PDB file of C-alpha atoms and ligand atoms in Angstrom:
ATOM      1  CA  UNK A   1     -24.786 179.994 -43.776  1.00  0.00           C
ATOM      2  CA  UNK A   2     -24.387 181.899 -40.119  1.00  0.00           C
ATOM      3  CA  UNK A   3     -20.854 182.048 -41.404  1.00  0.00           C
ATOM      4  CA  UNK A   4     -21.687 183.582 -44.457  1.00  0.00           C
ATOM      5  CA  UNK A   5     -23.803 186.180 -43.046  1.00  0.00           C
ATOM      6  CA  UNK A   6     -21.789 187.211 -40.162  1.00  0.00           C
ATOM      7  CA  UNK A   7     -18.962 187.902 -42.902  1.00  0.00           C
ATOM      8  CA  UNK A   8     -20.611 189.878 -44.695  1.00  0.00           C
ATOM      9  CA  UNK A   9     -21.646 191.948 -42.117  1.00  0.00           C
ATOM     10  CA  UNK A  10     -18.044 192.458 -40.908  1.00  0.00           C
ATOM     11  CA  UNK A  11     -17.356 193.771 -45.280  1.00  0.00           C
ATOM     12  CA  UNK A  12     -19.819 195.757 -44.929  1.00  0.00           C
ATOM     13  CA  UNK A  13     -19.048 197.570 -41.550  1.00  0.00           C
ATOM     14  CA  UNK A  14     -15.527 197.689 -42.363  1.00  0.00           C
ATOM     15  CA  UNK A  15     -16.733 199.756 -45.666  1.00  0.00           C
ATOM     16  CA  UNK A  16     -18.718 202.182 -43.426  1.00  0.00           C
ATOM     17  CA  UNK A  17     -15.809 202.772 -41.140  1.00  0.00           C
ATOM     18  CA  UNK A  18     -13.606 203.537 -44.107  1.00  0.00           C
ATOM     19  CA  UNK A  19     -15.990 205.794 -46.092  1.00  0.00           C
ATOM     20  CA  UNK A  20     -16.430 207.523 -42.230  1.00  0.00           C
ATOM     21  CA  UNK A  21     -12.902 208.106 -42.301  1.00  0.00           C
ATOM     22  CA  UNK A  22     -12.179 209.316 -45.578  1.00  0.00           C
ATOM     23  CA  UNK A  23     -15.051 211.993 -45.617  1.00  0.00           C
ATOM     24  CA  UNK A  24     -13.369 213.110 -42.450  1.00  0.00           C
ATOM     25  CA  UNK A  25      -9.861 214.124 -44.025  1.00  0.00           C
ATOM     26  CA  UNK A  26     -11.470 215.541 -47.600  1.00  0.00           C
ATOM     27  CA  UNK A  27     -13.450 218.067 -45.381  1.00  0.00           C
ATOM     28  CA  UNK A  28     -10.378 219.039 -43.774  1.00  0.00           C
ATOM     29  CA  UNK A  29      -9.959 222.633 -44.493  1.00  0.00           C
ATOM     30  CA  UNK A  30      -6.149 223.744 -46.433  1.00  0.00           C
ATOM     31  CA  UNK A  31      -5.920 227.520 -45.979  1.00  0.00           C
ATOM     32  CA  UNK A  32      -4.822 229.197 -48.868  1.00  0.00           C
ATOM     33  CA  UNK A  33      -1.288 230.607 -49.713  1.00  0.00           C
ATOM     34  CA  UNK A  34      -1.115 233.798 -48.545  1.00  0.00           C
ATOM     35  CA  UNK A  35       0.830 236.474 -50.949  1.00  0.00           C
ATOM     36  CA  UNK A  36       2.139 239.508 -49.641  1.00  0.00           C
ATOM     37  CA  UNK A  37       2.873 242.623 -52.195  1.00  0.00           C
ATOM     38  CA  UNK A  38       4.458 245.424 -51.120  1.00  0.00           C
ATOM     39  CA  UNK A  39       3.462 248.253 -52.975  1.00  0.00           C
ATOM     40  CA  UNK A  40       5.583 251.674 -54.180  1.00  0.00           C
ATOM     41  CA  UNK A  41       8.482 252.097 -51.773  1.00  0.00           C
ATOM     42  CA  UNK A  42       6.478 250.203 -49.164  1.00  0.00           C
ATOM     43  CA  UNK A  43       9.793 249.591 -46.245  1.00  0.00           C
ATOM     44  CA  UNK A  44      11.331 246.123 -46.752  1.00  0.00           C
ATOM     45  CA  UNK A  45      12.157 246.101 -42.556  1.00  0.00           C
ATOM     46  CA  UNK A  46       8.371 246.524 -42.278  1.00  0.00           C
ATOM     47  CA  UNK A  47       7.215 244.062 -44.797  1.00  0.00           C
ATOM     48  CA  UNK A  48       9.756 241.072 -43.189  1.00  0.00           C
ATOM     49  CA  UNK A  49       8.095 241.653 -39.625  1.00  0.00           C
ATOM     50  CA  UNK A  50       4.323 241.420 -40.741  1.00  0.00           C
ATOM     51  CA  UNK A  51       5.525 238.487 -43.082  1.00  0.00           C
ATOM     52  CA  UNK A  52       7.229 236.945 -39.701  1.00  0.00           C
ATOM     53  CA  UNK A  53       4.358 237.343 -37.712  1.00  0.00           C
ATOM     54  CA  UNK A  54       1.522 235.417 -40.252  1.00  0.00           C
ATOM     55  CA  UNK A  55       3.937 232.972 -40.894  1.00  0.00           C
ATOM     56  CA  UNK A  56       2.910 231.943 -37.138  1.00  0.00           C
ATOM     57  CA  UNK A  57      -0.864 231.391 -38.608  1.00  0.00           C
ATOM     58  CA  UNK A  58       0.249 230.501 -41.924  1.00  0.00           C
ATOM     59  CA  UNK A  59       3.247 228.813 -43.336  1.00  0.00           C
ATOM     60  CA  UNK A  60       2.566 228.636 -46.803  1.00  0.00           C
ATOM     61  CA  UNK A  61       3.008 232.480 -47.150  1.00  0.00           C
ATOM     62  CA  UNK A  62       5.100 234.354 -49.651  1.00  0.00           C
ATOM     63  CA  UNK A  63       6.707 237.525 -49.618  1.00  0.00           C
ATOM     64  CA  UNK A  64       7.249 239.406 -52.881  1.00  0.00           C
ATOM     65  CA  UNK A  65       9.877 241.734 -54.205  1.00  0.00           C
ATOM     66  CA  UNK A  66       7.840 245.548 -54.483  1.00  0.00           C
ATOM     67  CA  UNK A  67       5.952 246.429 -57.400  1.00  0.00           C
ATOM     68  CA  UNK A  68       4.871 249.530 -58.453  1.00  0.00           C
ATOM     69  CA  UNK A  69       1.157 250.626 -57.577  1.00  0.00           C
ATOM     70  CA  UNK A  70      -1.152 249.864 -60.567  1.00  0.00           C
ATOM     71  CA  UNK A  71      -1.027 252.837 -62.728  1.00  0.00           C
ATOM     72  CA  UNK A  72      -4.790 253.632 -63.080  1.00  0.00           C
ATOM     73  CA  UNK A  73      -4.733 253.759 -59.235  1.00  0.00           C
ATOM     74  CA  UNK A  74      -3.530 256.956 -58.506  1.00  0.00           C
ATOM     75  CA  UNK A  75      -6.039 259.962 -57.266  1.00  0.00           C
ATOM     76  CA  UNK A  76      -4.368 263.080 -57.972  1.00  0.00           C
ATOM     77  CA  UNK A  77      -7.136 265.259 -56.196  1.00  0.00           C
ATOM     78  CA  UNK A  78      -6.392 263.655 -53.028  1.00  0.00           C
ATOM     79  CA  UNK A  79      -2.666 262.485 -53.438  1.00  0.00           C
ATOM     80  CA  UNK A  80      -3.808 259.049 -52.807  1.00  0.00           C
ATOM     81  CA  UNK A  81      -4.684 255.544 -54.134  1.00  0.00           C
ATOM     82  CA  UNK A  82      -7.572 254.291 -54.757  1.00  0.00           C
ATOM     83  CA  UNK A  83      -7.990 250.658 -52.715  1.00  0.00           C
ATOM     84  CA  UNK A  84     -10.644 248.658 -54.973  1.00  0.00           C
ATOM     85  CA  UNK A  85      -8.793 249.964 -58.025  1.00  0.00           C
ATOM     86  CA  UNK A  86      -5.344 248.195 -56.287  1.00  0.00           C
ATOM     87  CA  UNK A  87      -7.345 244.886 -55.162  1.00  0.00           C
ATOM     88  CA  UNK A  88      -9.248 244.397 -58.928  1.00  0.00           C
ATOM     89  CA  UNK A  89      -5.420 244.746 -60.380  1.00  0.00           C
ATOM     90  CA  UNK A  90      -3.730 242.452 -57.398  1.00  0.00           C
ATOM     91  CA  UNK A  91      -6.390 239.742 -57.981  1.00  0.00           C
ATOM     92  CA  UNK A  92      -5.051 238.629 -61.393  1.00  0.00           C
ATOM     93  CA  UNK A  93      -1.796 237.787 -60.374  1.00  0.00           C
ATOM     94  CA  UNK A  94      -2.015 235.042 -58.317  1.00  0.00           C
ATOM     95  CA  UNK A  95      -3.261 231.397 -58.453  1.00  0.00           C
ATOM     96  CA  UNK A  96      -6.453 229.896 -57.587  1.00  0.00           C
ATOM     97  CA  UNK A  97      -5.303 228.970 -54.370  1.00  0.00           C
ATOM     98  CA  UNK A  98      -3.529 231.544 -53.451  1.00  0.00           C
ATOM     99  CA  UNK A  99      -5.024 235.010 -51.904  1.00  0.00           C
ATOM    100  CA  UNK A 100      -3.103 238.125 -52.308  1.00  0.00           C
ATOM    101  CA  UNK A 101      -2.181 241.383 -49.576  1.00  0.00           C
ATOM    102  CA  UNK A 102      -1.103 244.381 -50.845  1.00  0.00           C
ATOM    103  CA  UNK A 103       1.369 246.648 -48.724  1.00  0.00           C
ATOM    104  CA  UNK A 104       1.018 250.357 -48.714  1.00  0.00           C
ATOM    105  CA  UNK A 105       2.644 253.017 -47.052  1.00  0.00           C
ATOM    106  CA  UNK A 106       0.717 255.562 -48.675  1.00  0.00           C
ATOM    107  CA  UNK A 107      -3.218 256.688 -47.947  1.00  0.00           C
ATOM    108  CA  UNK A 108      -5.346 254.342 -49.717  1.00  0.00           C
ATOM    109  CA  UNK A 109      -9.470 255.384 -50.287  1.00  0.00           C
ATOM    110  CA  UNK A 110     -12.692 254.108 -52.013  1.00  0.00           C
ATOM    111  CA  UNK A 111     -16.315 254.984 -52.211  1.00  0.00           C
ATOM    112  CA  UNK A 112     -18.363 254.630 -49.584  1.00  0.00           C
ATOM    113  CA  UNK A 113     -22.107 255.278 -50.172  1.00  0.00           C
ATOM    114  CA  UNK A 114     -22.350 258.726 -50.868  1.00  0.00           C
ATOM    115  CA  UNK A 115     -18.482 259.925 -50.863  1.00  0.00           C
ATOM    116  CA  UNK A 116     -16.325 259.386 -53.562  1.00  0.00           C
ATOM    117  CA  UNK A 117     -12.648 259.324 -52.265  1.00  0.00           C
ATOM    118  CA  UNK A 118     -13.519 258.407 -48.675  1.00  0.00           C
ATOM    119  CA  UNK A 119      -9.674 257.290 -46.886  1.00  0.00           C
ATOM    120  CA  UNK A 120      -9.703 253.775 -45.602  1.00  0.00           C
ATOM    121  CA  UNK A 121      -6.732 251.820 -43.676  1.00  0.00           C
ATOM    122  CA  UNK A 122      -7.675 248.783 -45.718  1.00  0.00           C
ATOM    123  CA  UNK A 123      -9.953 246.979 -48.472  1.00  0.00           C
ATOM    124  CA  UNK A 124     -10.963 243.301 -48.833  1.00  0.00           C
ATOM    125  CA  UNK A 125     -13.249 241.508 -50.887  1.00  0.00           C
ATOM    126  CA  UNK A 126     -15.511 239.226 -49.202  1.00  0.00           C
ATOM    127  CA  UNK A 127     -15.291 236.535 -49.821  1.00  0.00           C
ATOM    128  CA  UNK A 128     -12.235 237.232 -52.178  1.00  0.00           C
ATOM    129  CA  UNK A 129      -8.361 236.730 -53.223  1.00  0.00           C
ATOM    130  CA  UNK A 130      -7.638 239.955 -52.651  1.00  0.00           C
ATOM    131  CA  UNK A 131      -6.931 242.880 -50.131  1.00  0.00           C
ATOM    132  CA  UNK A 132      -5.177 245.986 -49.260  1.00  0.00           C
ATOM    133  CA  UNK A 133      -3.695 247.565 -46.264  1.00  0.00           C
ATOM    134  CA  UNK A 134      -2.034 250.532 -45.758  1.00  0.00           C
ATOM    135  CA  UNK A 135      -0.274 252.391 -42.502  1.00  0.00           C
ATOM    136  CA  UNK A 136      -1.023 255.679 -42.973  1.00  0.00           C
ATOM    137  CA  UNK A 137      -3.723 255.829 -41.018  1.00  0.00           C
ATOM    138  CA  UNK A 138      -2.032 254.292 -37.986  1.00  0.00           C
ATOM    139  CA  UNK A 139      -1.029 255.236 -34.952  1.00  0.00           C
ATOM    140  CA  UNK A 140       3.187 256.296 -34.876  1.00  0.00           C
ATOM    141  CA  UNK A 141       3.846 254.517 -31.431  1.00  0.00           C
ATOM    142  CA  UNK A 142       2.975 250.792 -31.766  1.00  0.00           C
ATOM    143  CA  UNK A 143       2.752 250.606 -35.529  1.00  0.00           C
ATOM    144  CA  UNK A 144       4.005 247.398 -36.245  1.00  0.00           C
ATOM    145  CA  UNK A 145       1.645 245.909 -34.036  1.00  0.00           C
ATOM    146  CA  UNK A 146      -1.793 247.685 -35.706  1.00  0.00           C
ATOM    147  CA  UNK A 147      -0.208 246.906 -38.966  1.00  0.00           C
ATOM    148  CA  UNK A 148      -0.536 243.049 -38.164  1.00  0.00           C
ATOM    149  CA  UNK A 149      -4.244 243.060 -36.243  1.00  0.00           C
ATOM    150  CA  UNK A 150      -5.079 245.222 -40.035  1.00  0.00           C
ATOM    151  CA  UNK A 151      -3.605 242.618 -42.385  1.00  0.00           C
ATOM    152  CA  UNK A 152      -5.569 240.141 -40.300  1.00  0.00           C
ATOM    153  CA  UNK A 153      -8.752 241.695 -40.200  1.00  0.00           C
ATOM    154  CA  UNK A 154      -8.610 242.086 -44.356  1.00  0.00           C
ATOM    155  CA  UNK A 155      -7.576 238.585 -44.859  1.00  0.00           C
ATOM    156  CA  UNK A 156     -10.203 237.723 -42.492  1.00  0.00           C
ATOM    157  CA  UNK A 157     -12.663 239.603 -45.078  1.00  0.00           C
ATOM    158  CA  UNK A 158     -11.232 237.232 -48.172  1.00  0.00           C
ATOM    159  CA  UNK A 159     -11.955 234.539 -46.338  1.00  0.00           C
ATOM    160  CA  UNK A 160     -15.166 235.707 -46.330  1.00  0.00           C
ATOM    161  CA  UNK A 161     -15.820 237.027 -42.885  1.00  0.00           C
ATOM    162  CA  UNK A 162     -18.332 240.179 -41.935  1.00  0.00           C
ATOM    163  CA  UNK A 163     -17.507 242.530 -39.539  1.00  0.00           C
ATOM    164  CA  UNK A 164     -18.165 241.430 -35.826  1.00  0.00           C
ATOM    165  CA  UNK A 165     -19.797 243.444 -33.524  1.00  0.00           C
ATOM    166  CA  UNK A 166     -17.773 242.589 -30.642  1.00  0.00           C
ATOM    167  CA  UNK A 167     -15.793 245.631 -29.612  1.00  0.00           C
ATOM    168  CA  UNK A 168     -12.588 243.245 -28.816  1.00  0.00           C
ATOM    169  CA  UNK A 169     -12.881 240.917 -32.144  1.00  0.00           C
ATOM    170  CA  UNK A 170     -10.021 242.245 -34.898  1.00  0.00           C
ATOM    171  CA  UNK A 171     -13.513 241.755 -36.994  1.00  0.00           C
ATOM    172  CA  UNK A 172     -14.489 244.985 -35.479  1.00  0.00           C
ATOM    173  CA  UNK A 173     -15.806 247.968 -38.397  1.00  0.00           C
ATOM    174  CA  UNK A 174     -13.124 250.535 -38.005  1.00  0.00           C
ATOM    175  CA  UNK A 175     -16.467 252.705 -38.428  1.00  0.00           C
ATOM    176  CA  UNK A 176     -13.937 255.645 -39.435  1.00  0.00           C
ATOM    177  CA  UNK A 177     -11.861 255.546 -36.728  1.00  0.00           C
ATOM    178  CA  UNK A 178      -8.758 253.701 -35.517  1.00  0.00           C
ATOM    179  CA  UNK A 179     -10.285 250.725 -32.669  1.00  0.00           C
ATOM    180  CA  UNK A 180      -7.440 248.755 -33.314  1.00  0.00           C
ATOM    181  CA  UNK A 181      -5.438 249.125 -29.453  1.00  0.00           C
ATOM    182  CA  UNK A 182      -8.723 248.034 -28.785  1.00  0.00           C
ATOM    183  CA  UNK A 183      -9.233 244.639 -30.353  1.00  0.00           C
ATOM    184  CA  UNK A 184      -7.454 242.047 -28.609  1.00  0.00           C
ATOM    185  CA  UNK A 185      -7.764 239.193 -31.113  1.00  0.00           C
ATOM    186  CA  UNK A 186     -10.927 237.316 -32.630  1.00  0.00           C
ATOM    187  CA  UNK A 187     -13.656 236.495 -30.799  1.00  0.00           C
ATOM    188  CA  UNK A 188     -14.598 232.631 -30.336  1.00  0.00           C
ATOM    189  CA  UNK A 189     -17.137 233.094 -33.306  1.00  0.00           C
ATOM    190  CA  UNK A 190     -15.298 234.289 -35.833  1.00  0.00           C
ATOM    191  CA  UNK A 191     -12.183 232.262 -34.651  1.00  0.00           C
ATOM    192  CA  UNK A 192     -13.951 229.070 -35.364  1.00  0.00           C
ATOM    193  CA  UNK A 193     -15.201 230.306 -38.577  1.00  0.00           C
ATOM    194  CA  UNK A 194     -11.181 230.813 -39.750  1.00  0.00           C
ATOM    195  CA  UNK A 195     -10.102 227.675 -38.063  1.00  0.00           C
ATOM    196  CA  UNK A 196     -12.514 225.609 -40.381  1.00  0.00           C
ATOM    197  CA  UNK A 197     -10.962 227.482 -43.578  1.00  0.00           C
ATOM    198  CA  UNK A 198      -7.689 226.218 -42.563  1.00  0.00           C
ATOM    199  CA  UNK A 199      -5.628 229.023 -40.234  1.00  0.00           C
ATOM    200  CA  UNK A 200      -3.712 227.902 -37.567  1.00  0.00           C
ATOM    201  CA  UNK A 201      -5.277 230.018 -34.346  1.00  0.00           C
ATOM    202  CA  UNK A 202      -4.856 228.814 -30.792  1.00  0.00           C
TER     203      UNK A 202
HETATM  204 ZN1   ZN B 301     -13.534 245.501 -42.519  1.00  0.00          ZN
HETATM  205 ZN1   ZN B 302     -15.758 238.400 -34.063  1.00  0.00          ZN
END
């Protein structure tokens, strides 16, 4: 009967352990697959070294051939795009796990309280599968390097980050301006926030 007993015991702590173990892995986070469109005549050169440098964070990320900018898009007054009409077109052609990055060289805008065609160097949804960044706005000496910190800072948005208030975090609100030779890379919070959706930071 002690037998008895003390096997069963052992079952049913061996059960525990596995269950344990098997909740551990399923809330393991995958990141998504990111997708990067180039948009217009958006510089190949330029698109292969951002797509380099999040393939250090991410793998699983794609590069696409360029595509033209989605034709309801365009703001004549202002010989520019309009962002959230580029994101609501980018957002249908991807999967479900998949989230999407459009590339512009050209200015890029959106509404913002009371202006209507306010300029922006990018546009995420939060959480979201889709963003936009353009260089336009950037500064000519180390532009490769703000382009990347940008692209990071949107896909932080889709993966459903706010903006940080820590002047060094890439999180940082642009608030109009260009901080980006300021931010250094993201702060511990919002680090560990990405690093549980999956992305590979140190
Ligand atoms: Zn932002
Ligand atoms: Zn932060």
């Amino acid at each position: 009967m002690k037998y008895c007993f003390l096997a069963f015991l052992f079952i049913v702590l061996s059960c525990t352990q596995r269950k344990n173990g098997s909740v551990d892995t399923s809330q393991q986070a995958i990141q998504k697959v990111i997708v990067m469109q180039p948009l217009g005549s958006f510089k190949i050169e330029q698109s292969q070294k951002v797509f380099a440098a999040i393939k250090t964070i991410n793998p699983k990320v794609v590069l696409r051939p360029n595509i033209p900018f989605p034709e309801n898009s365009y703001y004549k007054p202002r010989n520019r795009y309009r962002a959230d009409s580029i994101i609501k077109s980018l957002k249908n052609n991807i999967g479900k796990d998949s989230v999407i990055v459009g590339l512009s060289n050209s200015d890029i805008s959106t509404t913002k309280n009371e202006i209507k065609d306010w300029g922006v160097m990018g546009l995420g949804y939060k959480p979201g599968k889709a963003c936009v960044v353009s260089d336009f706005r950037l500064s000519v000496t180390n532009k490769n390097q703000q382009f990347y910190k940008l692209v990071l800072h949107e896909l932080g948005h889709t993966a459903g980050l706010p903006h940080c208030k820590i002047k060094t975090c890439l999180m940082r609100d642009a608030e109009g301006g260009n901080p980006l030779d300021q931010e250094k890379s993201f702060c511990k919070d919002c680090k560990s926030f990405l690093k549980n959706k999956g992305w590979q930071l140190i």
